[in-house]
mmCIF file of C-alpha atoms in Angstrom:
data_model
loop_
_atom_site.group_PDB
_atom_site.id
_atom_site.type_symbol
_atom_site.label_atom_id
_atom_site.label_comp_id
_atom_site.label_asym_id
_atom_site.label_seq_id
_atom_site.Cartn_x
_atom_site.Cartn_y
_atom_site.Cartn_z
ATOM 1 C CA MET X 1 39.569 -21.155 249.233
ATOM 2 C CA PHE X 2 41.839 -19.658 246.585
ATOM 3 C CA LYS X 3 45.530 -20.579 246.583
ATOM 4 C CA GLU X 4 46.631 -17.204 245.376
ATOM 5 C CA HIS X 5 45.233 -13.708 244.977
ATOM 6 C CA ILE X 6 46.665 -12.100 241.875
ATOM 7 C CA TYR X 7 46.527 -8.355 241.196
ATOM 8 C CA PHE X 8 47.127 -7.138 237.622
ATOM 9 C CA MET X 9 48.470 -3.691 236.667
ATOM 10 C CA PRO X 10 48.170 -2.725 232.964
ATOM 11 C CA GLY X 11 50.565 -0.694 230.847
ATOM 12 C CA LEU X 12 50.647 3.016 230.364
ATOM 13 C CA GLY X 13 47.230 4.451 229.556
ATOM 14 C CA VAL X 14 45.740 0.987 229.139
ATOM 15 C CA GLY X 15 42.807 -0.632 230.956
ATOM 16 C CA PRO X 16 42.599 -4.143 232.456
ATOM 17 C CA ASP X 17 40.994 -5.628 229.325
ATOM 18 C CA ILE X 18 44.511 -6.500 228.052
ATOM 19 C CA PHE X 19 44.612 -9.372 230.605
ATOM 20 C CA LYS X 20 41.382 -11.012 229.485
ATOM 21 C CA LYS X 21 43.062 -13.513 227.174
ATOM 22 C CA LEU X 22 45.188 -15.029 229.901
ATOM 23 C CA GLN X 23 44.225 -18.568 230.895
ATOM 24 C CA LEU X 24 45.217 -19.018 234.528
ATOM 25 C CA SER X 25 44.402 -21.783 236.966
ATOM 26 C CA ASN X 26 41.059 -21.660 238.782
ATOM 27 C CA ASP X 27 43.070 -21.800 241.987
ATOM 28 C CA TYR X 28 43.768 -18.075 241.605
ATOM 29 C CA LYS X 29 41.455 -15.212 242.400
ATOM 30 C CA LEU X 30 42.054 -12.456 239.907
ATOM 31 C CA HIS X 31 41.896 -8.722 240.743
ATOM 32 C CA TYR X 32 42.352 -5.914 238.237
ATOM 33 C CA LEU X 33 43.947 -2.591 239.196
ATOM 34 C CA GLU X 34 43.259 0.579 237.226
ATOM 35 C CA TRP X 35 45.256 3.739 236.823
ATOM 36 C CA LYS X 36 44.552 6.628 239.211
ATOM 37 C CA LYS X 37 44.901 10.253 238.099
ATOM 38 C CA PRO X 38 48.093 11.754 239.563
ATOM 39 C CA LEU X 39 47.487 14.461 242.180
ATOM 40 C CA SER X 40 49.635 16.720 239.975
ATOM 41 C CA LYS X 41 52.381 16.473 237.385
ATOM 42 C CA ASP X 42 54.815 16.616 240.321
ATOM 43 C CA GLU X 43 53.460 13.729 242.388
ATOM 44 C CA THR X 44 56.263 11.416 243.411
ATOM 45 C CA LEU X 45 56.326 7.835 242.303
ATOM 46 C CA ALA X 46 56.411 6.809 245.988
ATOM 47 C CA ASN X 47 53.271 8.723 246.858
ATOM 48 C CA TYR X 48 51.443 7.435 243.773
ATOM 49 C CA THR X 49 52.491 3.888 244.566
ATOM 50 C CA MET X 50 51.197 4.162 248.127
ATOM 51 C CA ARG X 51 47.810 5.223 246.807
ATOM 52 C CA MET X 52 47.782 2.131 244.534
ATOM 53 C CA VAL X 53 48.637 -0.039 247.505
ATOM 54 C CA ASP X 54 45.370 1.073 249.100
ATOM 55 C CA ASP X 55 43.557 -1.128 246.542
ATOM 56 C CA ILE X 56 45.337 -4.320 247.677
ATOM 57 C CA ASN X 57 42.975 -6.173 250.019
ATOM 58 C CA HIS X 58 44.780 -9.463 250.597
ATOM 59 C CA GLU X 59 47.937 -10.514 252.325
ATOM 60 C CA LYS X 60 50.974 -11.658 250.347
ATOM 61 C CA PRO X 61 49.391 -11.280 246.891
ATOM 62 C CA VAL X 62 51.013 -11.982 243.587
ATOM 63 C CA LEU X 63 51.516 -8.818 241.558
ATOM 64 C CA ILE X 64 51.615 -8.849 237.778
ATOM 65 C CA GLY X 65 52.384 -5.771 235.781
ATOM 66 C CA VAL X 66 52.816 -4.946 232.105
ATOM 67 C CA SER X 67 55.283 -2.287 230.808
ATOM 68 C CA PHE X 68 54.922 0.783 233.040
ATOM 69 C CA GLY X 69 52.599 -1.347 235.173
ATOM 70 C CA GLY X 70 55.601 -3.593 235.751
ATOM 71 C CA ILE X 71 57.451 -0.688 237.233
ATOM 72 C CA ILE X 72 54.475 0.184 239.453
ATOM 73 C CA VAL X 73 54.157 -3.390 240.883
ATOM 74 C CA GLN X 74 57.873 -3.438 241.672
ATOM 75 C CA GLU X 75 57.461 -0.226 243.553
ATOM 76 C CA MET X 76 54.371 -1.586 245.383
ATOM 77 C CA SER X 77 56.403 -4.614 246.469
ATOM 78 C CA LYS X 78 58.638 -2.228 248.469
ATOM 79 C CA TYR X 79 55.729 -1.254 250.700
ATOM 80 C CA ILE X 80 53.789 -4.544 251.189
ATOM 81 C CA ASP X 81 54.751 -8.127 251.627
ATOM 82 C CA VAL X 82 54.144 -9.919 248.315
ATOM 83 C CA LYS X 83 54.535 -13.573 247.416
ATOM 84 C CA LYS X 84 55.776 -13.034 243.882
ATOM 85 C CA THR X 85 56.097 -10.248 241.429
ATOM 86 C CA ILE X 86 55.776 -10.878 237.693
ATOM 87 C CA ILE X 87 56.541 -8.291 235.057
ATOM 88 C CA ILE X 88 55.769 -8.566 231.369
ATOM 89 C CA SER X 89 57.307 -6.387 228.575
ATOM 90 C CA SER X 90 58.907 -4.231 231.226
ATOM 91 C CA VAL X 91 62.295 -3.593 232.918
ATOM 92 C CA LYS X 92 63.801 -4.562 236.274
ATOM 93 C CA SER X 93 65.992 -1.415 236.681
ATOM 94 C CA LYS X 94 66.905 1.733 234.826
ATOM 95 C CA ASN X 95 69.985 -0.176 233.606
ATOM 96 C CA GLU X 96 67.730 -2.094 231.209
ATOM 97 C CA PHE X 97 66.505 1.113 229.460
ATOM 98 C CA PRO X 98 67.484 1.431 225.809
ATOM 99 C CA ARG X 99 69.933 4.147 224.844
ATOM 100 C CA ARG X 100 67.188 6.365 223.378
ATOM 101 C CA PHE X 101 65.622 6.547 226.842
ATOM 102 C CA LYS X 102 68.899 7.707 228.346
ATOM 103 C CA PHE X 103 69.238 10.340 225.616
ATOM 104 C CA ALA X 104 65.655 11.502 226.264
ATOM 105 C CA ILE X 105 66.457 11.883 229.974
ATOM 106 C CA ALA X 106 69.743 13.679 229.451
ATOM 107 C CA SER X 107 68.353 16.117 226.882
ATOM 108 C CA ASN X 108 64.904 16.587 228.440
ATOM 109 C CA ILE X 109 63.556 16.110 224.887
ATOM 110 C CA TYR X 110 60.760 13.920 226.212
ATOM 111 C CA LYS X 111 59.088 17.112 227.547
ATOM 112 C CA LEU X 112 58.329 17.978 223.920
ATOM 113 C CA PHE X 113 56.259 14.783 223.390
ATOM 114 C CA PRO X 114 52.967 15.689 221.705
ATOM 115 C CA THR X 115 50.539 14.330 224.373
ATOM 116 C CA THR X 116 47.576 15.680 222.314
ATOM 117 C CA ILE X 117 48.031 12.712 219.972
ATOM 118 C CA ILE X 118 47.017 10.427 222.845
ATOM 119 C CA THR X 119 44.477 12.656 224.533
ATOM 120 C CA ASN X 120 42.698 13.292 221.212
ATOM 121 C CA PHE X 121 43.488 9.995 219.521
ATOM 122 C CA GLU X 122 40.299 9.817 217.466
ATOM 123 C CA LYS X 123 41.142 13.116 215.790
ATOM 124 C CA TYR X 124 44.541 11.839 214.628
ATOM 125 C CA SER X 125 43.662 8.184 213.899
ATOM 126 C CA LYS X 126 42.204 9.201 210.522
ATOM 127 C CA PHE X 127 45.792 9.738 209.373
ATOM 128 C CA PHE X 128 46.681 6.031 209.869
ATOM 129 C CA VAL X 129 46.862 4.766 206.261
ATOM 130 C CA GLY X 130 46.861 1.086 205.258
ATOM 131 C CA LYS X 131 45.201 -2.072 206.634
ATOM 132 C CA TYR X 132 47.920 -2.768 209.202
ATOM 133 C CA LEU X 133 48.027 0.753 210.661
ATOM 134 C CA LYS X 134 44.261 1.073 210.675
ATOM 135 C CA LYS X 135 44.016 -2.173 212.659
ATOM 136 C CA LYS X 136 46.618 -0.906 215.080
ATOM 137 C CA ALA X 137 44.672 2.327 215.433
ATOM 138 C CA GLU X 138 41.494 0.414 216.253
ATOM 139 C CA ASN X 139 43.375 -1.572 218.947
ATOM 140 C CA TYR X 140 44.749 1.672 220.433
ATOM 141 C CA LYS X 141 41.253 3.139 220.620
ATOM 142 C CA ARG X 142 39.950 0.011 222.257
ATOM 143 C CA TYR X 143 42.636 -0.443 224.917
ATOM 144 C CA LEU X 144 44.067 3.034 225.446
ATOM 145 C CA THR X 145 41.425 4.100 227.944
ATOM 146 C CA VAL X 146 43.356 6.610 230.111
ATOM 147 C CA ARG X 147 44.120 9.692 228.130
ATOM 148 C CA ASP X 148 44.124 12.464 230.745
ATOM 149 C CA LYS X 149 46.901 15.010 229.814
ATOM 150 C CA THR X 150 48.269 15.202 233.397
ATOM 151 C CA TYR X 151 48.393 11.444 233.619
ATOM 152 C CA ILE X 152 50.223 11.049 230.319
ATOM 153 C CA GLU X 153 52.833 13.695 231.084
ATOM 154 C CA TRP X 154 53.342 12.378 234.627
ATOM 155 C CA SER X 155 53.719 8.789 233.319
ATOM 156 C CA ILE X 156 56.315 9.619 230.672
ATOM 157 C CA HIS X 157 58.336 11.694 233.150
ATOM 158 C CA THR X 158 58.041 8.944 235.875
ATOM 159 C CA VAL X 159 59.154 6.108 233.566
ATOM 160 C CA LEU X 160 62.152 7.931 232.213
ATOM 161 C CA ASN X 161 63.245 9.074 235.649
ATOM 162 C CA TRP X 162 62.830 5.710 237.444
ATOM 163 C CA GLN X 163 65.822 5.339 239.711
ATOM 164 C CA GLN X 164 65.848 1.644 240.555
ATOM 165 C CA GLU X 165 69.420 0.328 240.192
ATOM 166 C CA THR X 166 69.013 -3.406 240.991
ATOM 167 C CA SER X 167 66.377 -6.028 240.466
ATOM 168 C CA SER X 168 63.640 -6.684 242.996
ATOM 169 C CA LYS X 169 63.577 -9.988 244.852
ATOM 170 C CA ASN X 170 61.238 -12.863 243.927
ATOM 171 C CA ILE X 171 60.587 -11.508 240.437
ATOM 172 C CA LEU X 172 59.772 -13.267 237.190
ATOM 173 C CA HIS X 173 60.414 -11.257 234.020
ATOM 174 C CA ILE X 174 58.661 -12.335 230.804
ATOM 175 C CA HIS X 175 59.878 -10.571 227.701
ATOM 176 C CA GLY X 176 59.426 -10.737 223.974
ATOM 177 C CA THR X 177 62.353 -11.062 221.600
ATOM 178 C CA LYS X 178 60.795 -8.446 219.325
ATOM 179 C CA ASP X 179 59.886 -5.863 221.887
ATOM 180 C CA ASN X 180 60.573 -2.439 220.238
ATOM 181 C CA VAL X 181 60.079 -0.385 223.377
ATOM 182 C CA PHE X 182 62.400 -2.283 225.677
ATOM 183 C CA PRO X 183 64.673 -4.183 223.263
ATOM 184 C CA ILE X 184 65.643 -7.731 224.454
ATOM 185 C CA LYS X 185 69.409 -6.972 223.971
ATOM 186 C CA TYR X 186 69.225 -4.668 227.069
ATOM 187 C CA ILE X 187 67.221 -7.218 229.213
ATOM 188 C CA HIS X 188 68.779 -9.760 231.552
ATOM 189 C CA ASN X 189 67.498 -12.852 233.309
ATOM 190 C CA CYS X 190 64.091 -13.280 231.687
ATOM 191 C CA GLU X 191 61.805 -15.882 230.242
ATOM 192 C CA GLN X 192 61.896 -15.111 226.542
ATOM 193 C CA ILE X 193 58.812 -15.247 224.270
ATOM 194 C CA ILE X 194 59.984 -15.841 220.721
ATOM 195 C CA ASP X 195 58.585 -13.219 218.318
ATOM 196 C CA GLY X 196 56.778 -11.498 221.177
ATOM 197 C CA ASP X 197 56.440 -7.733 220.814
ATOM 198 C CA HIS X 198 55.586 -5.089 223.387
ATOM 199 C CA ALA X 199 51.867 -5.902 223.103
ATOM 200 C CA MET X 200 52.346 -9.685 223.482
ATOM 201 C CA ILE X 201 50.129 -9.822 226.549
ATOM 202 C CA MET X 202 47.294 -10.042 223.956
ATOM 203 C CA THR X 203 49.054 -11.804 221.061
ATOM 204 C CA LYS X 204 51.022 -14.406 223.071
ATOM 205 C CA ALA X 205 48.619 -14.884 226.003
ATOM 206 C CA LYS X 206 48.614 -18.647 225.827
ATOM 207 C CA ARG X 207 52.355 -18.981 226.217
ATOM 208 C CA ILE X 208 52.482 -16.296 228.914
ATOM 209 C CA SER X 209 49.705 -18.113 230.809
ATOM 210 C CA GLU X 210 51.720 -21.361 230.677
ATOM 211 C CA ILE X 211 54.797 -19.646 232.116
ATOM 212 C CA ILE X 212 52.789 -17.964 234.919
ATOM 213 C CA ASN X 213 50.920 -21.159 235.873
ATOM 214 C CA THR X 214 54.205 -23.148 235.958
ATOM 215 C CA TYR X 215 55.963 -20.428 238.018
ATOM 216 C CA LEU X 216 53.136 -20.166 240.624
ATOM 217 C CA ASN X 217 52.516 -23.942 240.849
#
């Protein structure tokens, strides 16, 4: 009998492989959620979240989400009874968004984002010059598994227009001090990972695992 059932939600456009380096207790049964295609660019976050809830098959699970996945699991916790919610490299409310996000919302400039770079990443990756950028491009190709244009456009709009004002209950927030998407200076009440960046779920998996195991013990 497992002590906890844990459901994982990856970041925007990413598959569940990003969680494979975590080392969690054998007391936990691990389940990996995957992104669904939005019904349209106008599908509400509430409707999308309810469709994700359909994949939860256990009572009072622990939900763990990374980045946009962190927003999704917080929304899911509004519709089902969860034991704990853990977010990594994410935000607890729109008040933790960096200023550039707020500018993008106010100006609608985000609608000009070139989604073709993501949907046709192989075509553009040849322009990544240098060892560091080439390695980064290889990682993107490996983990960026959801590239549907409707999904990308819906995701960007949904993140930027998230309306949550206050933090959810029973939430643990793990955040890196060098996160360049959601800078630490805007984040409150979190477990900090020194030198952790936005992709630290893969590079700091050991430390993140220790924090999760301690929290759920």
